[in-house]
PDB file of C-alpha atoms in Angstrom:
ATOM      1  CA  GLY A   1     -11.343   6.860  -1.283  1.00  0.00           C
ATOM      2  CA  LEU A   2     -11.199   4.826   1.889  1.00  0.00           C
ATOM      3  CA  VAL A   3      -7.895   4.766   3.787  1.00  0.00           C
ATOM      4  CA  ILE A   4      -7.057   1.626   5.747  1.00  0.00           C
ATOM      5  CA  GLY A   5      -3.931   1.019   7.751  1.00  0.00           C
ATOM      6  CA  ALA A   6      -2.207   0.044  10.926  1.00  0.00           C
ATOM      7  CA  GLY A   7      -3.772   1.707  13.934  1.00  0.00           C
ATOM      8  CA  GLY A   8      -2.517   3.163  17.165  1.00  0.00           C
ATOM      9  CA  VAL A   9       1.220   3.652  17.603  1.00  0.00           C
ATOM     10  CA  LEU A  10       1.901   1.600  14.470  1.00  0.00           C
ATOM     11  CA  VAL A  11       0.465   4.385  12.283  1.00  0.00           C
ATOM     12  CA  GLU A  12       3.312   6.691  13.216  1.00  0.00           C
ATOM     13  CA  LEU A  13       5.955   3.982  13.438  1.00  0.00           C
ATOM     14  CA  LEU A  14       5.258   2.173  10.171  1.00  0.00           C
ATOM     15  CA  THR A  15       3.487   4.764   8.024  1.00  0.00           C
ATOM     16  CA  ASP A  16       1.413   1.827   6.815  1.00  0.00           C
ATOM     17  CA  SER A  17      -1.735   2.706   4.898  1.00  0.00           C
ATOM     18  CA  VAL A  18      -3.484   1.999   1.612  1.00  0.00           C
ATOM     19  CA  THR A  19      -6.234   3.943  -0.154  1.00  0.00           C
ATOM     20  CA  ILE A  20      -9.076   1.930  -1.668  1.00  0.00           C
ATOM     21  CA  LEU A  21     -11.163   3.640  -4.325  1.00  0.00           C
ATOM     22  CA  LEU A  22     -14.924   3.644  -3.913  1.00  0.00           C
ATOM     23  CA  PRO A  23     -17.073   1.841  -4.807  1.00  0.00           C
ATOM     24  CA  ALA A  24     -14.899  -0.913  -3.383  1.00  0.00           C
ATOM     25  CA  THR A  25     -15.134  -4.511  -4.471  1.00  0.00           C
ATOM     26  CA  ARG A  26     -14.276  -7.394  -2.159  1.00  0.00           C
ATOM     27  CA  ASP A  27     -11.243  -8.105  -4.367  1.00  0.00           C
ATOM     28  CA  ALA A  28     -10.030  -4.504  -3.982  1.00  0.00           C
ATOM     29  CA  VAL A  29     -10.328  -4.715  -0.186  1.00  0.00           C
ATOM     30  CA  VAL A  30      -8.550  -8.092  -0.089  1.00  0.00           C
ATOM     31  CA  ASP A  31      -5.780  -6.617  -2.238  1.00  0.00           C
ATOM     32  CA  GLY A  32      -5.557  -3.487  -0.072  1.00  0.00           C
ATOM     33  CA  VAL A  33      -5.345  -5.446   3.169  1.00  0.00           C
ATOM     34  CA  GLY A  34      -2.677  -7.669   1.602  1.00  0.00           C
ATOM     35  CA  LYS A  35      -0.539  -4.629   0.759  1.00  0.00           C
ATOM     36  CA  LEU A  36      -0.353  -3.466   4.378  1.00  0.00           C
ATOM     37  CA  ARG A  37       2.855  -4.301   6.212  1.00  0.00           C
ATOM     38  CA  VAL A  38       0.828  -5.382   9.226  1.00  0.00           C
ATOM     39  CA  SER A  39      -1.103  -7.919   7.145  1.00  0.00           C
ATOM     40  CA  ARG A  40       1.553 -10.479   8.013  1.00  0.00           C
ATOM     41  CA  LEU A  41       0.298 -10.330  11.606  1.00  0.00           C
ATOM     42  CA  LEU A  42      -3.077 -11.655  10.411  1.00  0.00           C
ATOM     43  CA  GLY A  43      -1.411 -14.828   9.186  1.00  0.00           C
ATOM     44  CA  GLY A  44      -0.142 -15.880  12.598  1.00  0.00           C
ATOM     45  CA  PHE A  45       3.251 -14.178  12.562  1.00  0.00           C
ATOM     46  CA  ARG A  46       5.869 -15.923  14.716  1.00  0.00           C
ATOM     47  CA  GLY A  47       3.513 -18.538  16.074  1.00  0.00           C
ATOM     48  CA  ASN A  48       0.776 -16.148  17.176  1.00  0.00           C
ATOM     49  CA  PRO A  49      -2.834 -17.092  16.368  1.00  0.00           C
ATOM     50  CA  ARG A  50      -4.163 -16.152  12.947  1.00  0.00           C
ATOM     51  CA  GLY A  51      -6.356 -13.063  12.843  1.00  0.00           C
ATOM     52  CA  ASP A  52      -9.882 -13.052  11.448  1.00  0.00           C
ATOM     53  CA  ARG A  53      -9.014 -11.660   8.010  1.00  0.00           C
ATOM     54  CA  GLU A  54     -12.506 -12.357   6.612  1.00  0.00           C
ATOM     55  CA  ALA A  55     -14.191 -10.383   9.398  1.00  0.00           C
ATOM     56  CA  LEU A  56     -11.754  -7.520   8.786  1.00  0.00           C
ATOM     57  CA  ILE A  57     -12.588  -7.495   5.087  1.00  0.00           C
ATOM     58  CA  ASP A  58     -16.328  -7.612   5.854  1.00  0.00           C
ATOM     59  CA  ALA A  59     -15.974  -4.665   8.263  1.00  0.00           C
ATOM     60  CA  ILE A  60     -14.073  -2.593   5.701  1.00  0.00           C
ATOM     61  CA  LEU A  61     -16.720  -3.371   3.077  1.00  0.00           C
ATOM     62  CA  SER A  62     -19.443  -2.301   5.516  1.00  0.00           C
ATOM     63  CA  ILE A  63     -17.701   1.030   6.065  1.00  0.00           C
ATOM     64  CA  ALA A  64     -17.334   1.471   2.307  1.00  0.00           C
ATOM     65  CA  THR A  65     -21.057   0.745   1.875  1.00  0.00           C
ATOM     66  CA  LEU A  66     -21.903   3.385   4.492  1.00  0.00           C
ATOM     67  CA  ALA A  67     -19.636   5.900   2.750  1.00  0.00           C
ATOM     68  CA  LEU A  68     -21.396   5.336  -0.573  1.00  0.00           C
ATOM     69  CA  ALA A  69     -24.886   5.386   0.909  1.00  0.00           C
ATOM     70  CA  GLU A  70     -24.214   8.710   2.647  1.00  0.00           C
ATOM     71  CA  ARG A  71     -21.770  10.192   0.120  1.00  0.00           C
ATOM     72  CA  GLY A  72     -23.629  13.498  -0.164  1.00  0.00           C
ATOM     73  CA  ARG A  73     -23.820  13.997   3.599  1.00  0.00           C
ATOM     74  CA  LEU A  74     -20.853  12.105   5.027  1.00  0.00           C
ATOM     75  CA  VAL A  75     -18.239  14.371   6.565  1.00  0.00           C
ATOM     76  CA  GLU A  76     -16.004  11.865   8.328  1.00  0.00           C
ATOM     77  CA  VAL A  77     -15.691   8.225   9.358  1.00  0.00           C
ATOM     78  CA  ASP A  78     -12.933   7.139  11.706  1.00  0.00           C
ATOM     79  CA  VAL A  79     -12.725   3.668  13.223  1.00  0.00           C
ATOM     80  CA  ASN A  80      -9.625   3.389  15.356  1.00  0.00           C
ATOM     81  CA  PRO A  81      -8.772   0.952  16.575  1.00  0.00           C
ATOM     82  CA  LEU A  82     -10.558  -1.877  14.847  1.00  0.00           C
ATOM     83  CA  MET A  83      -9.216  -4.855  16.747  1.00  0.00           C
ATOM     84  CA  VAL A  84      -8.873  -8.059  14.766  1.00  0.00           C
ATOM     85  CA  LEU A  85      -9.570 -11.045  16.984  1.00  0.00           C
ATOM     86  CA  LYS A  86      -8.474 -14.650  16.505  1.00  0.00           C
ATOM     87  CA  GLU A  87      -9.636 -16.352  13.337  1.00  0.00           C
ATOM     88  CA  GLY A  88     -13.370 -17.054  13.551  1.00  0.00           C
ATOM     89  CA  ARG A  89     -13.976 -14.541  16.359  1.00  0.00           C
ATOM     90  CA  GLY A  90     -14.506 -11.377  14.324  1.00  0.00           C
ATOM     91  CA  VAL A  91     -13.399  -7.805  14.845  1.00  0.00           C
ATOM     92  CA  VAL A  92     -14.275  -5.165  17.436  1.00  0.00           C
ATOM     93  CA  ALA A  93     -14.491  -1.444  16.774  1.00  0.00           C
ATOM     94  CA  VAL A  94     -13.192   0.015  20.033  1.00  0.00           C
ATOM     95  CA  ASP A  95     -13.847   3.593  18.989  1.00  0.00           C
ATOM     96  CA  ALA A  96     -15.726   4.960  16.000  1.00  0.00           C
ATOM     97  CA  LEU A  97     -16.764   8.393  14.821  1.00  0.00           C
ATOM     98  CA  VAL A  98     -19.280   8.987  12.036  1.00  0.00           C
ATOM     99  CA  ARG A  99     -20.150  12.593  11.186  1.00  0.00           C
ATOM    100  CA  ILE A 100     -23.039  13.228   8.800  1.00  0.00           C
ATOM    101  CA  CYS A 101     -24.266  16.711   7.944  1.00  0.00           C
ATOM    102  CA  GLU A 102     -27.924  17.466   7.290  1.00  0.00           C
TER     103      GLU A 102
END
């Protein structure tokens, strides 16, 4: 499975994560993101700008595609944090680790 959740300090504070079974459909990722407590922040919580939910979903699907393509050799994938920018501006992986064994 693929675990998604709040990053940084929020991981420890909120214990906010969801596991998505692979292969993941777009609907499963949308549902998983919607179950996260922090998903409310993507909607423009308390007057803040809306986050780019579609770019987040696309990024998660890309990671799931990588995991399936390399399933026999993939040891670990960790993207943290994946910053969600304002709606229409995408996401940015600040740090990522992909370990594949030969």
